[in-house]
């Protein structure tokens, strides 16, 4: 069971609990209406205090400049609470502490935090907008989000969240609700609103559903005017009122009344619903039997202020049945008017007392009877707990909605068939969408700026003609319908002019905007993310390449092409997902601390000038970080795009995948003598050695031969008959930037191997020699050039396109990590040329060394092994063959090796870490390899863990062995296991 499954499963029971109850549930805080503290407080309150309790004062946490003014208002008007707008959490906490300290009755602190504190406050969590949540099929995550929002609000001293939005948005032109709604399906809106609300209330924060009786089908923003809803009662009951009725039955604690005109329920044609006795009292309280707190929308909105002054509006709002009035413009006038209304008998003292009793009961439920100062220490860490980041990521991921997928284009399979351009439309700079796409295969980036001209489009399109697939992102959109959702004419023009291409398009914004994009219905694949940020851009690219499942459903009707509840399901195809450690049950903080400290130790002690580390668990890349520089002069920092010399890791990334495939295809027999495939061993003492013995390093072969030393004259110079400093027809084996070897000398190398002495006893002794021959063997078996075979059969399908021999041919020098300053043989700093001398004499193409590539691409090859030969939707290797090659072959001979692969020491778990290899907790099923240049990679099927460590420890000299002296690689490996065992406490 994966950690993510456990994480989600732990909330599944909630879905059973939160379905609409048969009997109505009263809000929990009402249980405190007759609490002794409530009774005592109410009995001691003056009329002014009781009236003041009905008002919520606006406050800002941007700075502390207006704190004295707020203190004065709190003391003068005895307000019941505060509503915080924008600002900084630390300022809000300080303001809250100081105002609570001077208030004669504890203040109820509220916020309009619809998608978390980040809706209002800087540097705090901001969850997906409600329209995105409306697309999610895993509802229990919404409950978890609500609970987390509750925790965050509680941490900053908030007691009431004026959320969630329960409006059914049935009008695409709605300027004020729109993306703030869960969508157009009343049942979906009702269920998700309650899940969000229940999560908050279970965390001790009162949820307030809004905007009663339903603000979803309006074209007017009530902040700017009075919207009119003209539906009949049947429609209202089926749509607008449906979520509110459901929420009341479930036990929602609060409801906010909207400023809109509803003629069927308030026939005078002018009274806003928030001030209407018919709507608030008769419908909400009497008919729907709501007993909780009723709060008005902001009384400073033009839906009210255009027709009413503060005094009249406040009296009407209370008479209508509201308990709390927020943001009244002229608070003094409003309070005086209410007092006068009581004196005149318009509002009874009993009504005021009942409202105050409810408010005090709510304060008791929120713990305000024993208020203590909110601590500032650790505030930022508490608010940005990694579990909140995980929930946010999962919500965004599960909201992704695929509306078109002609020819099953998504996920992109068979990468070798495509030349891909990733085009970010509406962005001038490189986007997160583009950078994530580049993790999967070779792609080229193109950008079309916002408000691009026709000439800009015309210039771009011809540049795309060499490509047979366009992966496009539409960026820079508005969530609201203002300015046509931020869509300009160049977007449609681009789509029209690229109609000849196959296109996969990600829309980073509101799906209603699809109506504003000519030609969007003609693209082959269309993915909607609902909003734009780094996470949605990265997830969209991951979805397009098959790293994650896609199962969102469109929560609104867009048009006849894109309808409510449409959404195609796509299953992930085994490619890497890039996420945070918490998704695999590991603490980000702990993992970063442990790896950072070890990597920095290596830098400090001079074990290497720089390194790069990647960790994947269960197919999720959870850590990939660069440290230090390419050289000790600290001029070139290590970056993820750097190309490393993999040294002996070449064995398990070139020869071994080839042999596994040939073995699985019955083209290669491990137990035949190797001489069956290599005539050079025939008639020698090696004639009967089997491939199994060779691949497990117990064929009695010598470790290696210093071939280059055999090419020296007695005076120690390179023989002119073998080397020249410029290429010719006969001297075309390039050894370095200025050295070329005679091509016929390669035969001499093979002869030296064929005639080399054997050890007398068959036991494990590591050897490079046969691996240098294997490329020729594989060429004979496949009928293809070895490197071409590797690239076409493995690297291109994997999207591991950086992997190559002779990196100097394909990459700029500054991208390639230098290895050793070779003062003996090649007389230069090796950069792009293989470090191993023997491999260099084979033209850089050998089975023992010579491959170069990025850390990410090495990880793909190893992950393929972890997944039993499967990656990217393709079974590249037979699973039983992978199992055969990765198991110990000769344990009875104390030989730990697999076929080509290194394995842990036998009885490794009995060792101390200093004596273990590679780590104490590495399972017996695990396998990997090291590279002489400072490379280490290890895969553990039992723990589903992969580590890739790349460094250039041989720079500037191979004599530097501090990486081993410090035991860095085993320490690093074990640290990851330790993090996995310690887990993450959520």
Short mmCIF file of N, CA, C and O in Angstrom, two decimals, residues 568-620:
data_model
loop_
_atom_site.label_atom_id
_atom_site.label_comp_id
_atom_site.label_asym_id
_atom_site.label_seq_id
_atom_site.Cartn_x
_atom_site.Cartn_y
_atom_site.Cartn_z
N UNK A 568 -12.41 13.00 -19.67
CA UNK A 568 -11.87 11.70 -20.04
C UNK A 568 -10.89 11.22 -18.99
O UNK A 568 -10.19 12.01 -18.36
N UNK A 569 -10.87 9.91 -18.80
CA UNK A 569 -9.97 9.31 -17.82
C UNK A 569 -8.72 8.78 -18.51
O UNK A 569 -8.81 8.11 -19.54
N UNK A 570 -7.58 9.11 -17.94
CA UNK A 570 -6.31 8.61 -18.47
C UNK A 570 -5.51 8.01 -17.31
O UNK A 570 -5.40 8.62 -16.25
N UNK A 571 -4.98 6.83 -17.55
CA UNK A 571 -4.17 6.16 -16.53
C UNK A 571 -2.69 6.46 -16.75
O UNK A 571 -2.22 6.53 -17.88
N UNK A 572 -1.97 6.60 -15.67
CA UNK A 572 -0.54 6.90 -15.77
C UNK A 572 0.19 5.72 -16.40
O UNK A 572 -0.26 4.57 -16.32
N UNK A 573 1.34 6.02 -17.00
CA UNK A 573 2.03 5.02 -17.81
C UNK A 573 3.41 4.64 -17.29
O UNK A 573 4.21 4.06 -18.02
N UNK A 574 3.70 4.96 -16.04
CA UNK A 574 4.95 4.50 -15.45
C UNK A 574 6.11 5.45 -15.61
O UNK A 574 7.24 5.10 -15.22
N UNK A 575 5.89 6.62 -16.16
CA UNK A 575 6.98 7.61 -16.19
C UNK A 575 7.09 8.27 -14.83
O UNK A 575 6.17 8.27 -14.02
N UNK A 576 8.23 8.89 -14.61
CA UNK A 576 8.47 9.56 -13.34
C UNK A 576 7.43 10.65 -13.08
O UNK A 576 7.10 11.45 -13.96
N UNK A 577 6.98 10.68 -11.85
CA UNK A 577 6.23 11.82 -11.35
C UNK A 577 7.20 12.64 -10.49
O UNK A 577 8.01 12.08 -9.75
N UNK A 578 7.11 13.95 -10.60
CA UNK A 578 7.99 14.84 -9.84
C UNK A 578 7.14 15.54 -8.78
O UNK A 578 6.22 16.29 -9.11
N UNK A 579 7.45 15.26 -7.53
CA UNK A 579 6.59 15.75 -6.46
C UNK A 579 7.43 16.03 -5.22
O UNK A 579 8.65 16.16 -5.29
N UNK A 580 6.77 16.14 -4.07
CA UNK A 580 7.46 16.44 -2.82
C UNK A 580 7.54 15.17 -1.97
O UNK A 580 6.73 14.25 -2.13
N UNK A 581 8.51 15.07 -1.07
CA UNK A 581 8.71 13.83 -0.31
C UNK A 581 7.49 13.37 0.46
O UNK A 581 7.28 12.16 0.63
N UNK A 582 6.69 14.31 0.93
CA UNK A 582 5.53 13.93 1.74
C UNK A 582 4.58 13.00 1.00
O UNK A 582 3.86 12.22 1.63
N UNK A 583 4.56 13.07 -0.31
CA UNK A 583 3.65 12.20 -1.06
C UNK A 583 4.05 10.73 -0.91
O UNK A 583 3.22 9.84 -1.11
N UNK A 584 5.29 10.48 -0.55
CA UNK A 584 5.75 9.11 -0.34
C UNK A 584 5.95 8.80 1.13
O UNK A 584 6.57 7.79 1.48
N UNK A 585 5.47 9.68 1.99
CA UNK A 585 5.56 9.43 3.42
C UNK A 585 6.86 9.84 4.06
O UNK A 585 7.20 9.39 5.15
N UNK A 586 7.61 10.72 3.40
CA UNK A 586 8.91 11.16 3.90
C UNK A 586 8.84 12.66 4.20
O UNK A 586 8.22 13.42 3.45
N UNK A 587 9.48 13.07 5.26
CA UNK A 587 9.51 14.48 5.64
C UNK A 587 10.49 15.25 4.76
O UNK A 587 11.67 14.90 4.68
N UNK A 588 10.01 16.31 4.11
CA UNK A 588 10.89 17.16 3.31
C UNK A 588 12.00 17.74 4.17
O UNK A 588 13.17 17.76 3.77
N UNK A 589 11.63 18.22 5.32
CA UNK A 589 12.60 18.86 6.20
C UNK A 589 13.71 17.90 6.59
O UNK A 589 14.90 18.23 6.52
N UNK A 590 13.32 16.69 6.97
CA UNK A 590 14.31 15.71 7.40
C UNK A 590 15.18 15.26 6.23
O UNK A 590 16.41 15.18 6.36
N UNK A 591 14.57 14.97 5.09
CA UNK A 591 15.31 14.50 3.93
C UNK A 591 16.30 15.56 3.47
O UNK A 591 17.48 15.26 3.19
N UNK A 592 15.86 16.80 3.38
CA UNK A 592 16.75 17.87 2.97
C UNK A 592 17.89 18.04 3.95
O UNK A 592 19.05 18.24 3.54
N UNK A 593 17.59 17.98 5.22
CA UNK A 593 18.63 18.16 6.24
C UNK A 593 19.70 17.07 6.12
O UNK A 593 20.91 17.36 6.12
N UNK A 594 19.27 15.83 6.01
CA UNK A 594 20.23 14.72 5.98
C UNK A 594 21.07 14.74 4.71
O UNK A 594 22.30 14.59 4.76
N UNK A 595 20.43 14.94 3.56
CA UNK A 595 21.19 14.92 2.31
C UNK A 595 22.07 16.16 2.20
O UNK A 595 23.24 16.07 1.80
N UNK A 596 21.51 17.31 2.54
CA UNK A 596 22.31 18.54 2.48
C UNK A 596 23.58 18.43 3.32
O UNK A 596 24.67 18.82 2.88
N UNK A 597 23.45 17.91 4.52
CA UNK A 597 24.60 17.86 5.43
C UNK A 597 25.69 16.95 4.88
O UNK A 597 26.88 17.28 4.97
N UNK A 598 25.30 15.83 4.28
CA UNK A 598 26.30 14.90 3.73
C UNK A 598 26.92 15.45 2.45
O UNK A 598 28.13 15.34 2.24
N UNK A 599 26.09 16.05 1.60
CA UNK A 599 26.62 16.63 0.36
C UNK A 599 27.59 17.76 0.68
O UNK A 599 28.65 17.89 0.06
N UNK A 600 27.22 18.59 1.64
CA UNK A 600 28.09 19.70 2.02
C UNK A 600 29.36 19.21 2.70
O UNK A 600 30.42 19.83 2.55
N UNK A 601 29.28 18.11 3.42
CA UNK A 601 30.48 17.53 4.02
C UNK A 601 31.48 17.16 2.92
O UNK A 601 32.68 17.44 3.04
N UNK A 602 30.98 16.55 1.85
CA UNK A 602 31.85 16.20 0.74
C UNK A 602 32.50 17.41 0.11
O UNK A 602 33.68 17.38 -0.27
N UNK A 603 31.74 18.49 0.00
CA UNK A 603 32.30 19.73 -0.56
C UNK A 603 33.36 20.30 0.37
O UNK A 603 34.45 20.69 -0.06
N UNK A 604 33.04 20.37 1.64
CA UNK A 604 33.95 20.97 2.62
C UNK A 604 35.26 20.19 2.71
O UNK A 604 36.35 20.79 2.81
N UNK A 605 35.16 18.86 2.65
CA UNK A 605 36.35 18.02 2.78
C UNK A 605 37.08 17.83 1.46
O UNK A 605 38.11 17.15 1.42
N UNK A 606 36.56 18.42 0.39
CA UNK A 606 37.24 18.32 -0.89
C UNK A 606 37.12 16.96 -1.54
O UNK A 606 37.98 16.54 -2.32
N UNK A 607 36.02 16.23 -1.25
CA UNK A 607 35.82 14.93 -1.89
C UNK A 607 35.44 15.09 -3.35
O UNK A 607 35.65 14.18 -4.16
N UNK A 608 34.92 16.24 -3.70
CA UNK A 608 34.52 16.56 -5.07
C UNK A 608 34.25 18.05 -5.11
O UNK A 608 33.93 18.66 -4.09
N UNK A 609 34.35 18.66 -6.29
CA UNK A 609 34.01 20.09 -6.37
C UNK A 609 32.50 20.33 -6.39
O UNK A 609 32.04 21.41 -6.03
N UNK A 610 31.75 19.32 -6.81
CA UNK A 610 30.29 19.45 -6.86
C UNK A 610 29.66 18.10 -7.07
O UNK A 610 30.31 17.12 -7.45
N UNK A 611 28.38 18.02 -6.80
CA UNK A 611 27.66 16.76 -6.99
C UNK A 611 26.19 17.05 -7.25
O UNK A 611 25.72 18.19 -7.12
N UNK A 612 25.51 15.99 -7.60
CA UNK A 612 24.08 16.08 -7.90
C UNK A 612 23.43 14.81 -7.38
O UNK A 612 23.96 13.70 -7.56
N UNK A 613 22.28 14.96 -6.72
CA UNK A 613 21.64 13.82 -6.05
C UNK A 613 20.16 13.78 -6.43
O UNK A 613 19.47 14.80 -6.35
N UNK A 614 19.71 12.59 -6.81
CA UNK A 614 18.29 12.37 -7.12
C UNK A 614 17.80 11.19 -6.31
O UNK A 614 18.47 10.16 -6.24
N UNK A 615 16.61 11.34 -5.73
CA UNK A 615 15.96 10.26 -4.99
C UNK A 615 14.55 10.09 -5.53
O UNK A 615 13.81 11.07 -5.69
N UNK A 616 14.19 8.85 -5.81
CA UNK A 616 12.82 8.54 -6.23
C UNK A 616 12.29 7.41 -5.35
O UNK A 616 13.03 6.48 -5.00
N UNK A 617 11.03 7.51 -4.99
CA UNK A 617 10.36 6.48 -4.21
C UNK A 617 9.04 6.15 -4.87
O UNK A 617 8.23 7.05 -5.15
N UNK A 618 8.86 4.88 -5.17
CA UNK A 618 7.61 4.41 -5.79
C UNK A 618 7.31 5.16 -7.09
O UNK A 618 6.16 5.48 -7.39
N UNK A 619 8.34 5.45 -7.84
CA UNK A 619 8.17 6.12 -9.13
C UNK A 619 8.01 7.62 -9.04
O UNK A 619 7.79 8.27 -10.06
N UNK A 620 8.13 8.18 -7.84
CA UNK A 620 8.02 9.62 -7.64
C UNK A 620 9.40 10.21 -7.36
O UNK A 620 10.05 9.80 -6.38
#
